[in-house]
Short mmCIF file of C-alpha atoms in Angstrom, two decimals:
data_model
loop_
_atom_site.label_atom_id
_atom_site.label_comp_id
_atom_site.label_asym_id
_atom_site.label_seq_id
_atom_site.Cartn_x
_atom_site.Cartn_y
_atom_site.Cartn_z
CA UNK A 1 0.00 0.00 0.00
CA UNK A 2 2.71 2.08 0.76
CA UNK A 3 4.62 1.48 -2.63
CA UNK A 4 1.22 2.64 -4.08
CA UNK A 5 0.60 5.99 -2.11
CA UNK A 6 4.38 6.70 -3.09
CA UNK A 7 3.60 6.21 -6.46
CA UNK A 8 0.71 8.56 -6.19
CA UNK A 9 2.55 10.98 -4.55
CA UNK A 10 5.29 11.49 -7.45
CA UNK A 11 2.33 11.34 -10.02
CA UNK A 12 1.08 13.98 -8.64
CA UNK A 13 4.15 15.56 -8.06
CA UNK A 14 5.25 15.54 -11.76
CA UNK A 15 1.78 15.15 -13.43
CA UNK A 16 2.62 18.16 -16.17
CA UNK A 17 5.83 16.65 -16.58
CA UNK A 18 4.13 12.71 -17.13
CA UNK A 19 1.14 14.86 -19.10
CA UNK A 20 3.52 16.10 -21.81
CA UNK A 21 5.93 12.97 -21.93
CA UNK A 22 2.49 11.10 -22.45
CA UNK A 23 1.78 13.34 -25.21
CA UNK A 24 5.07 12.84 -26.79
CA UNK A 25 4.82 8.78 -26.29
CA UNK A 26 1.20 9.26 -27.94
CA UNK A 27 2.72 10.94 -30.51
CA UNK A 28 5.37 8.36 -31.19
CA UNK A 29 2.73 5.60 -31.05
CA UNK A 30 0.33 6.93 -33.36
CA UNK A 31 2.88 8.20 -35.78
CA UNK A 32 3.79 4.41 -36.30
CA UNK A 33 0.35 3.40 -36.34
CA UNK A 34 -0.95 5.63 -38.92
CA UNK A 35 2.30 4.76 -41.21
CA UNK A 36 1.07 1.12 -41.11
CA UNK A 37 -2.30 0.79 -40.85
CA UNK A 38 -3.92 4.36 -42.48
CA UNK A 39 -1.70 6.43 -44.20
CA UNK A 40 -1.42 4.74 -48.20
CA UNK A 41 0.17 7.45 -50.76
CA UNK A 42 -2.76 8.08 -53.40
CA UNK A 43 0.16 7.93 -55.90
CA UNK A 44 -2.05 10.58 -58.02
CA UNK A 45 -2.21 14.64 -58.09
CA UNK A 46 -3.20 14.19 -54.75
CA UNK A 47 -0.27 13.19 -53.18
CA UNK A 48 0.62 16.73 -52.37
CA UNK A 49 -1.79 17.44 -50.35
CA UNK A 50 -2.72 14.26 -48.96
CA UNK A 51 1.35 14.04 -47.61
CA UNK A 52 0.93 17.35 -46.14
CA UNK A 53 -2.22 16.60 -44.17
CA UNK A 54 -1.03 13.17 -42.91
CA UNK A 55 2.23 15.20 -41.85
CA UNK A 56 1.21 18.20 -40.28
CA UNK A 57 -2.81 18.00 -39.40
CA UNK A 58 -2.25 15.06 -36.48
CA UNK A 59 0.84 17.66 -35.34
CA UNK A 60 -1.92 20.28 -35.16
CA UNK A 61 -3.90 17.93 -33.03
CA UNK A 62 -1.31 16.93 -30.71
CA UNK A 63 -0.58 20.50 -30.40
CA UNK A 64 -3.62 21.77 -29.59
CA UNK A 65 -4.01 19.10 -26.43
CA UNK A 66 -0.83 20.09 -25.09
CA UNK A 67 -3.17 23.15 -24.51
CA UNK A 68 -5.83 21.61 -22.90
CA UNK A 69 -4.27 19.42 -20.93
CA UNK A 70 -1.55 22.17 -19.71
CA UNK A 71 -3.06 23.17 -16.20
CA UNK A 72 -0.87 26.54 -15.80
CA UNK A 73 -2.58 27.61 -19.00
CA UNK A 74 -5.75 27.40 -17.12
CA UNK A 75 -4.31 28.87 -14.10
CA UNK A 76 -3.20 32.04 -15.73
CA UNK A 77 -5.86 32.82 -18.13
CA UNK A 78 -8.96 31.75 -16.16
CA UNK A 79 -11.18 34.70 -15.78
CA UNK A 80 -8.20 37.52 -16.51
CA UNK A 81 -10.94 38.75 -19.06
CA UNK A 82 -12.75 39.84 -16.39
CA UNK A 83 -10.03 42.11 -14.24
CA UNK A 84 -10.79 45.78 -14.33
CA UNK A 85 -12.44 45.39 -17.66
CA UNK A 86 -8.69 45.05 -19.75
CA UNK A 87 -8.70 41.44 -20.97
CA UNK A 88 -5.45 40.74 -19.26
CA UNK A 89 -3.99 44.08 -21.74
CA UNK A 90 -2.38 45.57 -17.85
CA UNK A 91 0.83 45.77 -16.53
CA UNK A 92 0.76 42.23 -15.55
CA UNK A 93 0.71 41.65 -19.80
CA UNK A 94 4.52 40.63 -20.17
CA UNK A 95 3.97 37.90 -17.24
CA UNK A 96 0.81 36.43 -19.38
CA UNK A 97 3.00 36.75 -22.47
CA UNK A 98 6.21 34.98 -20.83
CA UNK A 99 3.49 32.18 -19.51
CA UNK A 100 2.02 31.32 -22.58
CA UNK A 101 5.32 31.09 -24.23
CA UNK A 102 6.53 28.41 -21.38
CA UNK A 103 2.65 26.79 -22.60
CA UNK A 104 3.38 26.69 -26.07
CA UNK A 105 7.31 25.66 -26.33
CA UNK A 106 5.85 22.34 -23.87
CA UNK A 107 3.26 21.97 -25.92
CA UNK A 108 5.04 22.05 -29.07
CA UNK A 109 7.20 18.77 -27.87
CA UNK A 110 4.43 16.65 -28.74
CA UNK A 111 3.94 17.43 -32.65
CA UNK A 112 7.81 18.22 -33.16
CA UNK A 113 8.19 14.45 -31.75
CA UNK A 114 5.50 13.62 -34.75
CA UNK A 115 6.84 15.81 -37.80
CA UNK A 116 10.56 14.49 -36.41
CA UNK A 117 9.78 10.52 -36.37
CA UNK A 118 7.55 11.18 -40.00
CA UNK A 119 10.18 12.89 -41.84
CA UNK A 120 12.66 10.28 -40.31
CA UNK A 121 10.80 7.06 -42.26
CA UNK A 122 10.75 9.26 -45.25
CA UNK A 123 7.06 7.92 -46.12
CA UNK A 124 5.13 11.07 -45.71
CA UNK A 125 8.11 13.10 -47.09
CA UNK A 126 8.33 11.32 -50.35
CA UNK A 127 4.19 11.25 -51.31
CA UNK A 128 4.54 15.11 -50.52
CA UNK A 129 7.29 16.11 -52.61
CA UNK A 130 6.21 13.28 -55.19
CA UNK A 131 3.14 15.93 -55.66
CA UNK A 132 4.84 18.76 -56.37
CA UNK A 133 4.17 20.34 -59.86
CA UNK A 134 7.60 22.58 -59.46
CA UNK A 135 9.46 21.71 -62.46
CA UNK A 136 12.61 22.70 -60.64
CA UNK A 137 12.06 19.49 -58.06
CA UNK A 138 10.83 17.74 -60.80
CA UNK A 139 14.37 18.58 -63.06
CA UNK A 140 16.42 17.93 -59.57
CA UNK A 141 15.37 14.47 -58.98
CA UNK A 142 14.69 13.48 -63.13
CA UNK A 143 18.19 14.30 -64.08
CA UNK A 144 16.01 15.86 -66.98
CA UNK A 145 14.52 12.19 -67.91
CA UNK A 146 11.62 12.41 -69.57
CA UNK A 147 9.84 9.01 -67.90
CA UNK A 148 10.74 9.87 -64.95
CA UNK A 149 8.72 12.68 -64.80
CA UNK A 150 5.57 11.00 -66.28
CA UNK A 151 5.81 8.45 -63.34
CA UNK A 152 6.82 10.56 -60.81
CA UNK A 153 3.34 11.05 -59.06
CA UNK A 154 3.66 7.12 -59.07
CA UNK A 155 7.03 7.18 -57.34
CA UNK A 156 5.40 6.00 -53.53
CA UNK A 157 3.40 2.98 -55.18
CA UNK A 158 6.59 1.91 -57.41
CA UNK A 159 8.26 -1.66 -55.87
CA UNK A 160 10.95 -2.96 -57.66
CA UNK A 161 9.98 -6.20 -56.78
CA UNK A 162 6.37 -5.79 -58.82
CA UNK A 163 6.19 -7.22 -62.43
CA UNK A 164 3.76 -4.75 -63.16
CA UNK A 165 6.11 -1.93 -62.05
CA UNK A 166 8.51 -3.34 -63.99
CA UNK A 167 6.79 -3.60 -67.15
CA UNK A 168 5.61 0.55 -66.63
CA UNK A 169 8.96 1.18 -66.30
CA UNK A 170 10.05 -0.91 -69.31
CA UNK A 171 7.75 1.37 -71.46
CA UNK A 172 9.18 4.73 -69.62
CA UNK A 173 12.75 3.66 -70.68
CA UNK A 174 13.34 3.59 -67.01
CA UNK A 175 15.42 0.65 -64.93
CA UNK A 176 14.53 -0.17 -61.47
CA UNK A 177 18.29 1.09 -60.16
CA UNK A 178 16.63 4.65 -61.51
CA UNK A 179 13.99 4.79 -59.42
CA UNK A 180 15.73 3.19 -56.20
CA UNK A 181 18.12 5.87 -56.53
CA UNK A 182 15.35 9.14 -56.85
CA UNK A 183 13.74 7.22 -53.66
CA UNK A 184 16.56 6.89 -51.71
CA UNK A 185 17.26 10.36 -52.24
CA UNK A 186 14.29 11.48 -51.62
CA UNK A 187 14.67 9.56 -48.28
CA UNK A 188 17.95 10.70 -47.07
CA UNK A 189 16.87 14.46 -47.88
CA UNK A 190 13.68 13.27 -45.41
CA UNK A 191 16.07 12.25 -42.45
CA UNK A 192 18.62 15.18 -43.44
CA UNK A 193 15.39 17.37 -43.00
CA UNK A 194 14.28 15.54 -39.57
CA UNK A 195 17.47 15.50 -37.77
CA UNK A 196 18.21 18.76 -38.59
CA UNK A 197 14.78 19.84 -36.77
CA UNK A 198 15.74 17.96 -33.85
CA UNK A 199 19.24 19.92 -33.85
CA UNK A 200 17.30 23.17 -34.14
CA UNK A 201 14.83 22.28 -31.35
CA UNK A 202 17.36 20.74 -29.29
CA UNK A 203 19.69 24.26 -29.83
CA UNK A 204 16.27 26.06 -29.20
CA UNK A 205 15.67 24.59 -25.45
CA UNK A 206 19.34 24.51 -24.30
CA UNK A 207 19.77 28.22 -25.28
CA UNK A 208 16.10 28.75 -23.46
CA UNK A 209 17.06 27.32 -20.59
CA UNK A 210 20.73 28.86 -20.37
CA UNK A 211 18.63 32.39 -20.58
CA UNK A 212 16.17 31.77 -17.97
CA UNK A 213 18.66 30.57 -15.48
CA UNK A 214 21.41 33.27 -16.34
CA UNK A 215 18.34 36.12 -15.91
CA UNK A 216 17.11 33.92 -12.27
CA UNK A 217 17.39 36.82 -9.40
CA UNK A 218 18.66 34.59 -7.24
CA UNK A 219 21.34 31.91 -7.12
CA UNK A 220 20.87 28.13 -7.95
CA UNK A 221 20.17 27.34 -3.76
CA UNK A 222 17.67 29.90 -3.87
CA UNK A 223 16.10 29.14 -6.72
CA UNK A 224 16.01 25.28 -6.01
CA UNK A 225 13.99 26.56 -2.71
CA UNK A 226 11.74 28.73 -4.70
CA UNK A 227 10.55 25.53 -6.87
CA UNK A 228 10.56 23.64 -3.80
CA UNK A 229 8.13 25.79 -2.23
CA UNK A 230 5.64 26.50 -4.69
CA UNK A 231 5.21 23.16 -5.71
CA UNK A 232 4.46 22.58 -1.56
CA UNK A 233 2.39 25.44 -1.69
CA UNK A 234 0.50 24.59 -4.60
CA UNK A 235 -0.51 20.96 -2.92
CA UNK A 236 -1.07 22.36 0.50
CA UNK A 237 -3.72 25.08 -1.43
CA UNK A 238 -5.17 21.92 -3.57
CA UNK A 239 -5.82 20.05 -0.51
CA UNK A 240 -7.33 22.97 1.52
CA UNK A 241 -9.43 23.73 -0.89
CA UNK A 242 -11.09 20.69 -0.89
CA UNK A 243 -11.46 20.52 2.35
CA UNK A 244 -13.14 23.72 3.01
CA UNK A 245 -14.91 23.13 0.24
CA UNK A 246 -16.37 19.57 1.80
CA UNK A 247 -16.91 22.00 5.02
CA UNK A 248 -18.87 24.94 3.42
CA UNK A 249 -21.52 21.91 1.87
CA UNK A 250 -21.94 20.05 4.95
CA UNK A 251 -22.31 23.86 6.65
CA UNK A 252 -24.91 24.70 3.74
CA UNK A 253 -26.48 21.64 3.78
CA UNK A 254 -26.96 20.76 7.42
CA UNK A 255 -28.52 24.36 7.38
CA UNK A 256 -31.05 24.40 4.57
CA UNK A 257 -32.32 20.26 6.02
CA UNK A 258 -32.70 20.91 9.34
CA UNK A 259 -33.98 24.55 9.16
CA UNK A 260 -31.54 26.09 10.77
CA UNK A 261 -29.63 29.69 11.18
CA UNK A 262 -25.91 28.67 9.27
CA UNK A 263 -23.16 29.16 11.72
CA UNK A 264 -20.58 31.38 10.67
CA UNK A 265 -17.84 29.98 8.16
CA UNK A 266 -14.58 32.02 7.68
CA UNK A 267 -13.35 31.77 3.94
CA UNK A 268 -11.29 33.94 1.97
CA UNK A 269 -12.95 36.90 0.00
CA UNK A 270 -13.48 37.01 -3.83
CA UNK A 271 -10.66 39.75 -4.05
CA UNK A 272 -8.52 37.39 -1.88
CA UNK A 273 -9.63 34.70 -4.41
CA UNK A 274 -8.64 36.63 -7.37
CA UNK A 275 -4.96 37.54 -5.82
CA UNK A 276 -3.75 34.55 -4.87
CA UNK A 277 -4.91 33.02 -8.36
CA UNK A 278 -2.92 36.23 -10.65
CA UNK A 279 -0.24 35.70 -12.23
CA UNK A 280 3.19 36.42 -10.10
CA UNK A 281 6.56 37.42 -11.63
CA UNK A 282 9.11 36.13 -8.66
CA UNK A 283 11.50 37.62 -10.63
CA UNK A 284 9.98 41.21 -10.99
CA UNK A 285 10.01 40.75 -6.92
CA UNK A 286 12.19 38.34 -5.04
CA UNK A 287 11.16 39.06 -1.86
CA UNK A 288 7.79 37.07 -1.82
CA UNK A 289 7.75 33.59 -3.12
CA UNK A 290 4.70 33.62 -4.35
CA UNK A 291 1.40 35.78 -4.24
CA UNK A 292 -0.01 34.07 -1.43
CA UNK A 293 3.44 34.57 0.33
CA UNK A 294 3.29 38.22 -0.27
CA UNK A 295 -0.83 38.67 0.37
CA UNK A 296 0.17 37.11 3.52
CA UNK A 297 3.39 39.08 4.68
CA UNK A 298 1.02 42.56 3.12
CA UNK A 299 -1.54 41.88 5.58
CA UNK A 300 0.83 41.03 8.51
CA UNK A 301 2.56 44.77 7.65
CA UNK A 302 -0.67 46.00 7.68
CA UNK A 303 -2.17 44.60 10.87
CA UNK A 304 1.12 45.88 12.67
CA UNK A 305 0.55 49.39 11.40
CA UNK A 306 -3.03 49.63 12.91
CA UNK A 307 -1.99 48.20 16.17
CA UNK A 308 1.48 50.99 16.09
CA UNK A 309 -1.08 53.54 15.42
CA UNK A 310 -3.69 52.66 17.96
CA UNK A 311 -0.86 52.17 21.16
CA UNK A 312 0.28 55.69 19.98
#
């Protein structure tokens, strides 16, 4: 039981970490699936387009459930329509801004994981470009031949092992080592293409990275702390809410069943709610850890002014 509850515990712990890791796995799954089971090159004037679609489309999907699924997206944009009338356009704009960017670079592992592993097989790369009516791709791989470019649309459905492919190509003046060589370049471009994305990404999020932490205002101890505490913070505030939550129904309901006057329930304000759930830049302010940390330590200054005031 205990092996369980600790397994629980680090779920929960690293759930948007698992979320997006799950999305990339998905990804990786379902790329392979689709390359086996659905995706089959038209091998027409289609092949454009239906390349593209396969290639990019399920990348859009992927993408857009990295949103939904990210729960800091929800955090920071839930209701910020509604503050003082601005649609989140305030001076809290560049901490939205620097939030959704964090959203979108995690979300974006997902489909890059998809577009990486497609143009790595070469599959969805060679219908696409297959389709293309660019003469200039068309004179790059057809060495100016002029079968070649008749059965070029054809390319993806071609197998050298196939008397009937052999026999098309015997009236195109074409021999199979001709078309095994404009697929396998067409391949190789594929994976030059797909490893070179997952240099660029790669480059992307170690420069990312080296920014944030050389722009931290505080040193690697402190910062380790900082992380440390809000994700205490943010399970201690999950499990109190529920809790007074569960206490505010039974209050409720106890009252309205047996007819009673409702005893009195302390719970935090709708401005209080509002603060603690804004966005916070720790590094615009160091000194508070977090907004509840500094609504906290604000009403502790406050308290002691009124009491200085009324000894005086």
């Amino acid at each position: 039981m205990d092996y369980f509850k600790f397994i629980l515990k680090q779920g929960r712990k690293y759930q948007t970490v698992l979320g997006y890791s799950s999305l990339s796995l998905l990804a990786a799954v379902s790329e392979t699936s689709f390359s086996t089971i659905v995706y089959k090159c038209p091998c027409n004037s289609y092949n454009y387009m239906y390349g593209l679609v396969f290639l990019l489309v399920p990348a859009l999907i992927l993408f857009m459930l990295g949103y939904i699924l990210s729960i800091h997206m929800w955090q920071q944009f839930t209701s910020c329509c509604n503050e003082e009338g601005h649609c989140c356009l305030n001076g809290k704009v560049k901490n939205y801004l620097w939030k959704f960017l964090k959203v979108t670079f995690a979300s974006a592992l997902a489909p890059l994981t998809w577009i990486a592993l497609a143009l790595l097989k070469g599959t969805f790369y060679e219908c696409i470009v297959s389709g293309f009516h660019w003469d200039y791709l068309k004179q790059r791989f057809c060495e100016n031949k002029t079968g070649c470019l008749k059965i070029l649309p054809q390319l993806p459905c071609i197998s050298s092992s196939s008397s009937s492919s052999t026999s098309l190509l015997s009236t195109l003046n074409l021999t199979k080592s001709n078309i095994e060589n404009i697929q396998s370049n067409l391949r190789a471009e594929s994976q030059i293409i797909g490893w070179t994305l997952i240099a660029a990404v790669l480059l992307l999020a170690v420069l990312s990275i080296c920014a944030s932490r050389c722009c931290s205002p505080v040193r690697y101890r402190q910062r380790k702390f900082w992380k440390s505490y809000i994700r205490h913070e943010q399970e201690m505030v999950d499990k109190k809410t529920n809790e007074l939550a569960i206490s505010f129904a039974e209050r409720n309901v106890t009252s309205f069943f047996e007819q009673t006057q409702p005893d009195p329930f302390v719970m935090p304000t709708s401005r209080e709610w509002q603060r603690i759930s804004s966005s916070y830049n720790f590094k615009a302010n160091p000194d508070y850890y977090s907004m509840i940390h500094k609504l906290i330590e604000g009403n502790t200054k406050t308290n002691g002014e009124k009491e200085a005031s009324e000894t005086v």
